mmCIF file of C-alpha atoms and ligand atoms in Angstrom:
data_model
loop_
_atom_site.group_PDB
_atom_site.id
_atom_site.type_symbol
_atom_site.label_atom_id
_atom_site.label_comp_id
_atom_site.label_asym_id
_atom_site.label_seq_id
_atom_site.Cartn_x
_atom_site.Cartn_y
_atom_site.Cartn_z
ATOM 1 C CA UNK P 207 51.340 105.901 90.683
ATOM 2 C CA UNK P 208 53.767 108.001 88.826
ATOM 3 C CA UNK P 209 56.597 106.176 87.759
ATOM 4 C CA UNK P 210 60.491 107.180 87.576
ATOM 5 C CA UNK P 211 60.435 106.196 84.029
ATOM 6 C CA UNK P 212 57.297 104.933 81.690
ATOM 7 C CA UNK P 213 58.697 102.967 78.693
ATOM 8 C CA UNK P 214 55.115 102.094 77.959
ATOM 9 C CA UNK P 215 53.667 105.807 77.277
ATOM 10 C CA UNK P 216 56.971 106.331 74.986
ATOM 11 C CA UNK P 217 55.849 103.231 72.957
ATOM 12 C CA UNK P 218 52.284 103.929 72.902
ATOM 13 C CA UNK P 219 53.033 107.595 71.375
ATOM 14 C CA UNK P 220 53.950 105.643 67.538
ATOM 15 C CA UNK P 221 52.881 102.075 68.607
ATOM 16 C CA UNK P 222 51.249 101.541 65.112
ATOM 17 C CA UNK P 223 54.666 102.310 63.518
ATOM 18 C CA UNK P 224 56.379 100.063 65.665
ATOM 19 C CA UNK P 225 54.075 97.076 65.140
ATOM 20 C CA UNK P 226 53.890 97.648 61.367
ATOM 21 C CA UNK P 227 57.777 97.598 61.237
ATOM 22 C CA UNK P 228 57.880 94.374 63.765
ATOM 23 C CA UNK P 229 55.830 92.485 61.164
ATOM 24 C CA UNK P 230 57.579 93.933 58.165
ATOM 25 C CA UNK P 231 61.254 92.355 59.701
ATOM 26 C CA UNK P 232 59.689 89.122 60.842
ATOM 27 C CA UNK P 233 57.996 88.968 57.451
ATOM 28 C CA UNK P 234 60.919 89.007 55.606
ATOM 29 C CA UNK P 235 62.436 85.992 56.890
ATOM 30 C CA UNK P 236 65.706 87.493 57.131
ATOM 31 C CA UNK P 237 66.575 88.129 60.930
ATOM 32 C CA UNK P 238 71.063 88.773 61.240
ATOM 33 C CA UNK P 239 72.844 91.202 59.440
ATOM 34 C CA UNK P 240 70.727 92.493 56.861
ATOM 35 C CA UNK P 241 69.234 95.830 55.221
ATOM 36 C CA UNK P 242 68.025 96.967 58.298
ATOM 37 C CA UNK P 243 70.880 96.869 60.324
ATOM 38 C CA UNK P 244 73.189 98.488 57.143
ATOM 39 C CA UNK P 245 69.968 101.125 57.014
ATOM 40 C CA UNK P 246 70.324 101.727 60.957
ATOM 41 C CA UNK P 247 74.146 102.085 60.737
ATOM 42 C CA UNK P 248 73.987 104.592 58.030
ATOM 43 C CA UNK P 249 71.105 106.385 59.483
ATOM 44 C CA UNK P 250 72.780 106.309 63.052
ATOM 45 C CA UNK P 251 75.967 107.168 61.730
ATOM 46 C CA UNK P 252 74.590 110.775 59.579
ATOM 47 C CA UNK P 253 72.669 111.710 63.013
ATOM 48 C CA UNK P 254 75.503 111.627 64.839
ATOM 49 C CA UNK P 255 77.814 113.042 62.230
ATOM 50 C CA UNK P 256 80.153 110.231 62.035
ATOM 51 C CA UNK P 257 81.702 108.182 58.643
ATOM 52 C CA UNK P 258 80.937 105.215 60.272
ATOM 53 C CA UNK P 259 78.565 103.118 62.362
ATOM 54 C CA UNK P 260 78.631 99.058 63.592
ATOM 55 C CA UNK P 261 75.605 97.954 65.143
ATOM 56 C CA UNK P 262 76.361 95.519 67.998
ATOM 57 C CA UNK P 263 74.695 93.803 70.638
ATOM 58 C CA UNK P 264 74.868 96.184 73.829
ATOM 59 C CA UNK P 265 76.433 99.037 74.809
ATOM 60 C CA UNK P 266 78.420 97.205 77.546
ATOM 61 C CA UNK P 267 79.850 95.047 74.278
ATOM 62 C CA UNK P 268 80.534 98.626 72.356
ATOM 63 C CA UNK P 269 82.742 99.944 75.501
ATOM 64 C CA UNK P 270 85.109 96.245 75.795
ATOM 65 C CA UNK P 271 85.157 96.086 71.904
ATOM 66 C CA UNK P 272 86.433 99.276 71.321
ATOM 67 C CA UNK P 273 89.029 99.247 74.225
ATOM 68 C CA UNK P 274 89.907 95.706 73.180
ATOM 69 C CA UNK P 275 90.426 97.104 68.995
ATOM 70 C CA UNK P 276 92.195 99.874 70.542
ATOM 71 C CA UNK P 277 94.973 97.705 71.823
ATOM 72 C CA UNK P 278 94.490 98.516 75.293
ATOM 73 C CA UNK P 279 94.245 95.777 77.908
ATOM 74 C CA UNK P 280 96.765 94.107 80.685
ATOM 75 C CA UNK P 281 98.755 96.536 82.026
ATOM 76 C CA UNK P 282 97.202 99.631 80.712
ATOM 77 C CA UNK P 283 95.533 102.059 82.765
ATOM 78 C CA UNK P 284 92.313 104.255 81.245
ATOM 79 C CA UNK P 285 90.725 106.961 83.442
ATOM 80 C CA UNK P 286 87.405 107.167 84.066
ATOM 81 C CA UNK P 287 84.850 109.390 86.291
ATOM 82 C CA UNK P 288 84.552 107.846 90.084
ATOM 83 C CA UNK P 289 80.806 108.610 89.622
ATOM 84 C CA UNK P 290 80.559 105.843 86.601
ATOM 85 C CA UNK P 291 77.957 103.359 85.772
ATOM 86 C CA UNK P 292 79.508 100.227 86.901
ATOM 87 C CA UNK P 293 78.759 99.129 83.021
ATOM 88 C CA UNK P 294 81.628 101.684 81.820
ATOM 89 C CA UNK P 295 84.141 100.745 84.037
ATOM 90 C CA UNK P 296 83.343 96.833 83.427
ATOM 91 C CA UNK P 297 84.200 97.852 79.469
ATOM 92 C CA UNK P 298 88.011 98.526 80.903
ATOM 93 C CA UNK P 299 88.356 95.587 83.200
ATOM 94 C CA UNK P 300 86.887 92.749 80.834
ATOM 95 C CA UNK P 301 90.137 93.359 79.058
ATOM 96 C CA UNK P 302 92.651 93.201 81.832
ATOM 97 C CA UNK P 303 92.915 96.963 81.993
ATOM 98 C CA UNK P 304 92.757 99.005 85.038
ATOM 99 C CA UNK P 305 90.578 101.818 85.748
ATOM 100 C CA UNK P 306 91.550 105.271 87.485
ATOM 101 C CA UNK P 307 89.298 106.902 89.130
ATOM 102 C CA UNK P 308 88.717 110.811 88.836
ATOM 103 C CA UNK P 309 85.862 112.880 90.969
ATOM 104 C CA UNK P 310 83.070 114.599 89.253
ATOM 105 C CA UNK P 311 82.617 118.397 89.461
ATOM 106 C CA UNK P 312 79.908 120.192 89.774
ATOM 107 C CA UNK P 313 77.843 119.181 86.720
ATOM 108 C CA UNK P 314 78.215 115.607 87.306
ATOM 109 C CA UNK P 315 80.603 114.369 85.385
ATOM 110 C CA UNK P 316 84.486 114.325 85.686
ATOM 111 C CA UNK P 317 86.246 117.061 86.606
ATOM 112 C CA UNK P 318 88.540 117.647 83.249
ATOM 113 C CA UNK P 319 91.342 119.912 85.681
ATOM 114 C CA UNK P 320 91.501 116.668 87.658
ATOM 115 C CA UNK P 321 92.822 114.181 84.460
ATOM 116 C CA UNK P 322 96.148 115.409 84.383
ATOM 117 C CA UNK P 323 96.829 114.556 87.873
ATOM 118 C CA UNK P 324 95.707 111.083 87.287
ATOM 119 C CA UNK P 325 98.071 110.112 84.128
ATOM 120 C CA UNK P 326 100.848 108.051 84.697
ATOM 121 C CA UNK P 327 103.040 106.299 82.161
ATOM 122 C CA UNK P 328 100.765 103.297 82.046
ATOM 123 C CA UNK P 329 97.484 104.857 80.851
ATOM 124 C CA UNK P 330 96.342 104.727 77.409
ATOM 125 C CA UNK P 331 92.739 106.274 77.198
ATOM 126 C CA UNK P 332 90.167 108.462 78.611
ATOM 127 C CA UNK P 333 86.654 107.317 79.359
ATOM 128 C CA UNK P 334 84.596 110.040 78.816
ATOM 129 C CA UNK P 335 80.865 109.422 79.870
ATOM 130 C CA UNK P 336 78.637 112.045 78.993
ATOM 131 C CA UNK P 337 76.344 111.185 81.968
ATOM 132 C CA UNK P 338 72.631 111.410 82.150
ATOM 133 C CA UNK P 339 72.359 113.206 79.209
ATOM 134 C CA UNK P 340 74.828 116.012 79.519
ATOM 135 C CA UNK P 341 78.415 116.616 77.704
ATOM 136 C CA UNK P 342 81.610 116.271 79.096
ATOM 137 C CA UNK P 343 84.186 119.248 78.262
ATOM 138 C CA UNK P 344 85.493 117.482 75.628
ATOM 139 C CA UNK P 345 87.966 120.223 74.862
ATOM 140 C CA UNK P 346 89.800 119.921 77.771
ATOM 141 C CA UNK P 347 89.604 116.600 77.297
ATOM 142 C CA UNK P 348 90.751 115.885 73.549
ATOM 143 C CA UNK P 349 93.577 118.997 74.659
ATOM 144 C CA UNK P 350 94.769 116.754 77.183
ATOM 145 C CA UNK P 351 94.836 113.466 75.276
ATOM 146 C CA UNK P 352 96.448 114.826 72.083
ATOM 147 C CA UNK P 353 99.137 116.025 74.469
ATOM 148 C CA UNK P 354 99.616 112.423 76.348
ATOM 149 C CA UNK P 355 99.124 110.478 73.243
ATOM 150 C CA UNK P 356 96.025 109.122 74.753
ATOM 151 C CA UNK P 357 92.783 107.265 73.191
ATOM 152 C CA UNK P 358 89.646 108.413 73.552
ATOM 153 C CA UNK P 359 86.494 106.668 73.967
ATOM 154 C CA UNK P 360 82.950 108.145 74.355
ATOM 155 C CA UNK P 361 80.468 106.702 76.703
ATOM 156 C CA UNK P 362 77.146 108.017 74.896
ATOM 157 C CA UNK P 363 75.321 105.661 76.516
ATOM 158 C CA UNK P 364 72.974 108.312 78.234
ATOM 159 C CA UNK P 365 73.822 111.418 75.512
ATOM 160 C CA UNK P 366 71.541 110.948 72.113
ATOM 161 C CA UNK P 367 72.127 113.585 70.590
ATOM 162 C CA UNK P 368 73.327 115.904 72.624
ATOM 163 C CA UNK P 369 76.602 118.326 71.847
ATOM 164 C CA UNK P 370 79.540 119.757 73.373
ATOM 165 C CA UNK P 371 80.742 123.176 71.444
ATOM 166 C CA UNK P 372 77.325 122.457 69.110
ATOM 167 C CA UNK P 373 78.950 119.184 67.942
ATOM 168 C CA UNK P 374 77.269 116.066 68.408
ATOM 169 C CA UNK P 375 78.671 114.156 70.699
ATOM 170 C CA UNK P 376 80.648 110.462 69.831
ATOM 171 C CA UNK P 377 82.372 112.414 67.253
ATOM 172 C CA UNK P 378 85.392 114.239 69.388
ATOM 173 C CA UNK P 379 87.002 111.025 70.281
ATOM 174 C CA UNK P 380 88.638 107.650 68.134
ATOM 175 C CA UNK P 381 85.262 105.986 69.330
ATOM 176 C CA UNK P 382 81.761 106.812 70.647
ATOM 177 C CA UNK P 383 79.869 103.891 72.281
ATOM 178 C CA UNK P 384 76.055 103.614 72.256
ATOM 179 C CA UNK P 385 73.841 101.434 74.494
ATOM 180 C CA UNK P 386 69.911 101.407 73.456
ATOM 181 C CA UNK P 387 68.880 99.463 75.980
ATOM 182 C CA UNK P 388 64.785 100.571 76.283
ATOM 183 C CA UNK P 389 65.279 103.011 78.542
ATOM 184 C CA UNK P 390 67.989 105.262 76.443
ATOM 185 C CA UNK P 391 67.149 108.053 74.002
ATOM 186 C CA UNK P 392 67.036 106.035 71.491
ATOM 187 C CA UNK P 393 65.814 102.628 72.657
ATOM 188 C CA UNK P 394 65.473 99.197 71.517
ATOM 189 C CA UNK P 395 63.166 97.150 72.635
ATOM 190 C CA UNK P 396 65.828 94.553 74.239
ATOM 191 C CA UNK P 397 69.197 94.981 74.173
ATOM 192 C CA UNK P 398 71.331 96.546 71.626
ATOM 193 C CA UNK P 399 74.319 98.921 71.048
ATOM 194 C CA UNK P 400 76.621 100.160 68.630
ATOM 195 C CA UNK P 401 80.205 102.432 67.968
ATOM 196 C CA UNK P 402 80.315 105.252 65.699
ATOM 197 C CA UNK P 403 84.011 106.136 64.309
ATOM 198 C CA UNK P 404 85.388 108.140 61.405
ATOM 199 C CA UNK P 405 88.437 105.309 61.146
ATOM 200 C CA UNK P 406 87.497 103.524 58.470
ATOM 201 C CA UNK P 407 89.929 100.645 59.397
ATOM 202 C CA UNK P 408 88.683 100.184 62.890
ATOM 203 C CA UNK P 409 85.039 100.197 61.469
ATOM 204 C CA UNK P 410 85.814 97.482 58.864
ATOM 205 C CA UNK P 411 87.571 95.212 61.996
ATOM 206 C CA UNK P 412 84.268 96.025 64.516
ATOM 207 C CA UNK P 413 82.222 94.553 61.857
ATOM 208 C CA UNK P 414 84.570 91.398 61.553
ATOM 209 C CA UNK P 415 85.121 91.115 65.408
ATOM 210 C CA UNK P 416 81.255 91.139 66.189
ATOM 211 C CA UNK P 417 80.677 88.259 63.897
ATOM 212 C CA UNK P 418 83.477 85.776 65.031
ATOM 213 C CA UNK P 419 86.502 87.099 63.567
ATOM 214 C CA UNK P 420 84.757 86.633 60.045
ATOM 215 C CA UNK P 421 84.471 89.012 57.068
ATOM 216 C CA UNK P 422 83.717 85.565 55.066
ATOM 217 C CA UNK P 423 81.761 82.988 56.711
ATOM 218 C CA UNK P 424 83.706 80.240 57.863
ATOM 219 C CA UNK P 425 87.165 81.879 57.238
ATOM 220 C CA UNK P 426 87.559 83.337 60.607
ATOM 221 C CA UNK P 427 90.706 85.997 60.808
ATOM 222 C CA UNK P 428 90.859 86.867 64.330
ATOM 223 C CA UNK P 429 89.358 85.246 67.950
ATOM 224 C CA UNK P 430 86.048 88.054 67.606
ATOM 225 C CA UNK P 431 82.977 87.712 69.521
ATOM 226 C CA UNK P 432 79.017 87.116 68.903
ATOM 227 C CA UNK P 433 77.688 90.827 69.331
ATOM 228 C CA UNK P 434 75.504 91.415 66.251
ATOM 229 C CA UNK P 435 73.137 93.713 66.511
ATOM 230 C CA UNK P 436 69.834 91.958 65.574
ATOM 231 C CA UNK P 437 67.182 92.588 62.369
ATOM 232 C CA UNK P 438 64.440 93.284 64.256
ATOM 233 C CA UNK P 439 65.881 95.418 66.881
ATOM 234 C CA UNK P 440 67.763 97.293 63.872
ATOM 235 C CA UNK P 441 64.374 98.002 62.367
ATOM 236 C CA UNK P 442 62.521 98.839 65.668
ATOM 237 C CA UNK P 443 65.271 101.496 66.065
ATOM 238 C CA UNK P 444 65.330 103.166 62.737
ATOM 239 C CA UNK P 445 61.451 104.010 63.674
ATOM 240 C CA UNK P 446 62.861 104.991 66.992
ATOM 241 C CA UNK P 447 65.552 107.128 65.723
ATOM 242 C CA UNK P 448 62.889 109.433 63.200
ATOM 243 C CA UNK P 449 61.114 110.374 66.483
ATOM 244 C CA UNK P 450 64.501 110.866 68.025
ATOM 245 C CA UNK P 451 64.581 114.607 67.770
ATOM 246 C CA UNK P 452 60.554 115.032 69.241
ATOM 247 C CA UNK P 453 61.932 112.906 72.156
ATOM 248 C CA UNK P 454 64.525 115.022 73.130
ATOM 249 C CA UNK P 455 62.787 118.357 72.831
ATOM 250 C CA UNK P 456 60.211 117.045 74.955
ATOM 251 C CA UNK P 457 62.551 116.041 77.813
ATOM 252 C CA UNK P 458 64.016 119.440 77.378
ATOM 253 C CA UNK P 459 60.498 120.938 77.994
ATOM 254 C CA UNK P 460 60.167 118.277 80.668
ATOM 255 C CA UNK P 461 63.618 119.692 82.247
ATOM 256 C CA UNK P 462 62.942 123.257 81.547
ATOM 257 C CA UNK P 463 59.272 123.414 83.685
ATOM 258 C CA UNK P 464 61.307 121.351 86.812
ATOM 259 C CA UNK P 465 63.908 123.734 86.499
ATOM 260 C CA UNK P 466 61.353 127.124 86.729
ATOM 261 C CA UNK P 467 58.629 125.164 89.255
ATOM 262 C CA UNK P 468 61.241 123.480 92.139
ATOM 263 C CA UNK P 469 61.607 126.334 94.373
ATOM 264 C CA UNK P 470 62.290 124.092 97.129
ATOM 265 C CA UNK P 471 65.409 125.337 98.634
ATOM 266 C CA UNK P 472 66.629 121.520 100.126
ATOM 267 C CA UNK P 473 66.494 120.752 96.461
ATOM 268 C CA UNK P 474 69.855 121.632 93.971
ATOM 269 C CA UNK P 475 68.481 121.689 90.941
ATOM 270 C CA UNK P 476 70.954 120.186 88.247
ATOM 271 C CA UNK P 477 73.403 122.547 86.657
ATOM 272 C CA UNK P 478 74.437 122.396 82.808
ATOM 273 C CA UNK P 479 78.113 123.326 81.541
ATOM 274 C CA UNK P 480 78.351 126.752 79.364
ATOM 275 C CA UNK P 481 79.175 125.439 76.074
ATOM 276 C CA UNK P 482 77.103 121.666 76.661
ATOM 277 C CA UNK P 483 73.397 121.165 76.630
ATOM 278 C CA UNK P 484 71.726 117.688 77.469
ATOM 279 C CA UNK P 485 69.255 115.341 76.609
ATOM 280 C CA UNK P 486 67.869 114.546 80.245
ATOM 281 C CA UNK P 487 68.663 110.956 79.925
ATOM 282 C CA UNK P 488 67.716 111.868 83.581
ATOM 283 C CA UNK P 489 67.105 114.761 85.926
ATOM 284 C CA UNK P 490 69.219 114.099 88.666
ATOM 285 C CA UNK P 491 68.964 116.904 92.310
ATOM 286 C CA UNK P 492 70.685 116.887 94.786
ATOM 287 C CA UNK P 493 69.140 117.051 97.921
ATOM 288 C CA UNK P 494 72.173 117.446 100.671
ATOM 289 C CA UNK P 495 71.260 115.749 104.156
ATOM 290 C CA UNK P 496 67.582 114.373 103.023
ATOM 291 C CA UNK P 497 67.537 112.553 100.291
ATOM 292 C CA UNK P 498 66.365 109.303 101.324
ATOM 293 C CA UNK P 499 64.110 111.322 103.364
ATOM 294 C CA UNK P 500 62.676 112.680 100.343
ATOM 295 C CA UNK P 501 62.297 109.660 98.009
ATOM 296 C CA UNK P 502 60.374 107.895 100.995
ATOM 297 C CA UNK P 503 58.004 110.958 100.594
ATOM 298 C CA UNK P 504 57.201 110.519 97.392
ATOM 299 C CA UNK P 505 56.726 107.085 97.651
ATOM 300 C CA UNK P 506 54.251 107.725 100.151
ATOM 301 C CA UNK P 507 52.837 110.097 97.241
ATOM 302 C CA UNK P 508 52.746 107.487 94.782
ATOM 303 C CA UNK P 509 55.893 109.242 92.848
ATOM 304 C CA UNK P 510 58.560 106.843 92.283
ATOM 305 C CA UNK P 511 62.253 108.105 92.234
ATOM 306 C CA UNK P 512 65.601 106.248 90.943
ATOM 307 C CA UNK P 513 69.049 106.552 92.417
ATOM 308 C CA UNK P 514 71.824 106.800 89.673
ATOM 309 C CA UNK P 515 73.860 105.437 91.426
ATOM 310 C CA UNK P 516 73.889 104.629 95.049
ATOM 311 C CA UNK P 517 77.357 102.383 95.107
ATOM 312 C CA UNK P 518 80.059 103.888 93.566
ATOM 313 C CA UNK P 519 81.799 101.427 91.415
ATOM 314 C CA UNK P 520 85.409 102.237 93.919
ATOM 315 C CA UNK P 521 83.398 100.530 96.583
ATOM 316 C CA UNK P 522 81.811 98.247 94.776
ATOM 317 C CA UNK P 523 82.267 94.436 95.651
ATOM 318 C CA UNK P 524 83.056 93.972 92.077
ATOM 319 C CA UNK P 525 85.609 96.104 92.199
ATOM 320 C CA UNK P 526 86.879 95.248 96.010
ATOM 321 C CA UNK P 527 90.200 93.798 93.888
ATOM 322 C CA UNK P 528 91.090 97.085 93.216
ATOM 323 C CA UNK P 529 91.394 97.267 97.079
ATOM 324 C CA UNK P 530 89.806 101.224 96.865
ATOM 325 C CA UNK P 531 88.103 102.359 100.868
ATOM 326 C CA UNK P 532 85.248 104.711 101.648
ATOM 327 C CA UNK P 533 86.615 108.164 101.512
ATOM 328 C CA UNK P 534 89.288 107.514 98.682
ATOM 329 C CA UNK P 535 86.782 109.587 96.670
ATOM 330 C CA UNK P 536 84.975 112.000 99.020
ATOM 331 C CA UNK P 537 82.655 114.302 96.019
ATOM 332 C CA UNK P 538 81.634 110.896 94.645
ATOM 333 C CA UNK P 539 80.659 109.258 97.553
ATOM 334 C CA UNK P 540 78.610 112.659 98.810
ATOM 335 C CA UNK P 541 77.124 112.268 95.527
ATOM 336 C CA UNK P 542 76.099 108.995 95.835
ATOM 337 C CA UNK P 543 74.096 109.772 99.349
ATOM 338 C CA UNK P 544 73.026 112.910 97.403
ATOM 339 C CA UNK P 545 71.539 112.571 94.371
ATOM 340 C CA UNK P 546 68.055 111.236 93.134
ATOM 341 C CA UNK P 547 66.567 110.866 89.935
ATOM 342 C CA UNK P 548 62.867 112.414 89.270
ATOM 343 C CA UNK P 549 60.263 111.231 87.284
ATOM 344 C CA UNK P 550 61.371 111.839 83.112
ATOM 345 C CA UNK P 551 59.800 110.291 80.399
ATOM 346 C CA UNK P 552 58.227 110.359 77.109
ATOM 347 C CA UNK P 553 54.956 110.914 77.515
ATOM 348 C CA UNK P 554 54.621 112.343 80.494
ATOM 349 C CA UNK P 555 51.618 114.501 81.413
ATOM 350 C CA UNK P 556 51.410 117.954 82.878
ATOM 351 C CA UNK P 557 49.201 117.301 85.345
ATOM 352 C CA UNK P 558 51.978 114.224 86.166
ATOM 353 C CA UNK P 559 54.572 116.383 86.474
ATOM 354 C CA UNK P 560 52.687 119.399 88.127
ATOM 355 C CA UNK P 561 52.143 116.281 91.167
ATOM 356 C CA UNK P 562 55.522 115.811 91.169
ATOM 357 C CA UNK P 563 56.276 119.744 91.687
ATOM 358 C CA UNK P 564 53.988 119.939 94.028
ATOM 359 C CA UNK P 565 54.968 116.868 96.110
ATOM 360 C CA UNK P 566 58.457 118.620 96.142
ATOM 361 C CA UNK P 567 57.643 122.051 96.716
ATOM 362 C CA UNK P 568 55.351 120.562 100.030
ATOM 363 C CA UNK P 569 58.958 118.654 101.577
ATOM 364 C CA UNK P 570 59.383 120.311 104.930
ATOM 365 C CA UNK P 571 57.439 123.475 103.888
HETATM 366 C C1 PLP H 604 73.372 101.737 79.877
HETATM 367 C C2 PLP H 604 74.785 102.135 79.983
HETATM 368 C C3 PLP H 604 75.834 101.277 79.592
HETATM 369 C C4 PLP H 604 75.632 99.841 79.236
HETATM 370 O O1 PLP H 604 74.770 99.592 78.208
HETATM 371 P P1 PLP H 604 74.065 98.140 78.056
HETATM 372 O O2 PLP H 604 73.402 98.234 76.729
HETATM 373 O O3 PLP H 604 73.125 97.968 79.195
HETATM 374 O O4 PLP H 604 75.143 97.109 78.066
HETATM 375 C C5 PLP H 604 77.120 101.773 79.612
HETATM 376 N N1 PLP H 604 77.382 103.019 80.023
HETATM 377 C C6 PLP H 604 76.418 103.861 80.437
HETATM 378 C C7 PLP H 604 76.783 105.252 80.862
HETATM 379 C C8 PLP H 604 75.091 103.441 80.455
HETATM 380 O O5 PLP H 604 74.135 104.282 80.878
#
């Protein structure tokens, strides 16, 4: 059985490390807030290229957090790609805020010419998610928002290390948001997350917010939240984080080998922006009019597939408030009955992935 992703084969590449620095934290008797979460925020912060980085507890905390520091909740409006994890659009509405939807073009994530449109006098920010692994335009995007007045916030979620313009993106907005749950770039091994900024104010009111409104125990200065980021995870990530850079080149050589070997012509291979490159967070065809078709042929191959995602969050029951009907977002939806997610993981063989191209290359052929 091939699997769509293999956590386990990451881990067992540096297990050793990872058990040595396990014992090492819960050694130390010191488990909240302590030198290695201040060593993982200073480490995480110089990879990016930010000033500043506050570890918190998921990424899904990192997105409300930074909207809710921002000043932006009941009332405000913050556009975001229809094509979303439901996560990102769950970080505007747990403040009161409403999301706008705006289609994807043809790389996946939103369509910067279509932001404009979308801006009305209530909106505030732009959501930009950097999905599976690729940049947005972020200079359309930052253009845009310095001319509106708008916040930014980046959903990095999915995009370790990867750059827009050969900057690293999380640094072209106020905030970028990190989520390393296990199966991210960089992931923990339970759930974790963190913001990077360059505002040295905002960082020093993250770090009081995620520890219940207290820069002094027991004097508590504002309503905050519990969203520390933990010891061990802190430590289990800095060992992470110095294979960061192996990971990603190997998902590029993962990416590269689909992109030469698929010659099926059902399959639309994934494109990348001039000017972006990715991390392959995934790698996500499209495969117009036989998609589920497909993934049931793999599975009868033993090759398991993902769909990211297969409800847009407009239709949603979540989101049925927002009173949104099929067909209010027509290159989202085709998406969603489109895409699928192949096999990409650390650790991956080639004979693996050669079973996988060959699988493919055998659909209706
Ligand atoms: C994973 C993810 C999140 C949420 O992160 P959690 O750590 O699971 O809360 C948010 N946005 C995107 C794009 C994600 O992929």
């Amino acid at each position: 059985m091939i699997m769509p992703n293999n956590l386990g084969r990451q881990y067992s590449l540096h297990a050793d490390e990872y058990k040595k620095k396990a014992c090492e934290v819960l050694d130390s008797g010191w488990y909240i807030l302590g030198k290695e979460v201040t060593a993982f925020e200073e480490e995480w912060a110089q990879y990016i290229g930010s000033k500043y980085c506050v570890g918190l507890a998921s990424g899904l905390d990192a997105l409300w957090i930074s909207f809710r520091l921002l000043n932006i909740g009941a009332g405000d409006e913050v556009i975001v790609c229809a094509n979303a994890y439901i996560a990102c659009v769950m970080g505007i509405t747990m403040n009161g805020s409403t999301p706008v939807f705006v289609e994807p073009d043809q790389y996946d994530n939103i369509d910067a010419d279509k932001i404009e449109k979308a801006i009305t006098n209530k909106t505030k920010a732009i959501l930009a998610v950097h999905l599976y692994g690729q940049a947005c335009d972020m200079t359309k995007i930052m253009d845009i928002a310095h001319k509106y007045n708008l916040k930014v916030v980046e959903d990095c979620a999915q995009s370790h290390g990867n750059h827009w313009d050969g900057k690293t993106v999380g640094t072209f907005g106020d905030v970028g948001c990190f989520s390393f749950y296990p199966s991210k770039g960089c992931g923990a091994f339970g759930d974790a997350g963190a913001i990077v900024t360059d505002n040295e104010e905002l960082a020093k009111m993250l770090r009081i917010f995620r520890n219940y409104g207290s820069e002094k125990r027991y004097h508590n200065m504002m309503v905050g939240s519990n969203s520390r980021l933990d010891e061990l995870q802190a430590g289990l990530l800095r060992v992470k984080l110095s294979h960061l850079d192996e990971f990603n080149s190997e998902r590029c050589r993962i990416a590269t080998r689909y992109d030469t070997e698929i010659t099926n012509p059902l399959i639309q291979k994934p494109q990348i922006r001039p000017g972006a490159d990715s991390t392959w967070h995934q790698y996500v065809v499209h495969v117009p009019g036989y998609r589920d078709e497909l993934m049931e042929y793999l599975k009868a191959r033993e090759i398991g597939t993902l769909i990211h995602y297969p409800i847009p969050p407009h239709l949603s029951d979540a989101y049925a408030y927002l009173g949104y009907r099929k067909g209010d977002f027509p290159i989202t939806e085709k998406n969603a009955d489109e895409v699928l997610s192949l096999p990409m993981y650390n650790g991956m063989t080639d004979d693996e992935q050669s079973v996988v191209i060959g699988a493919i290359n055998s659909f209706k052929n």
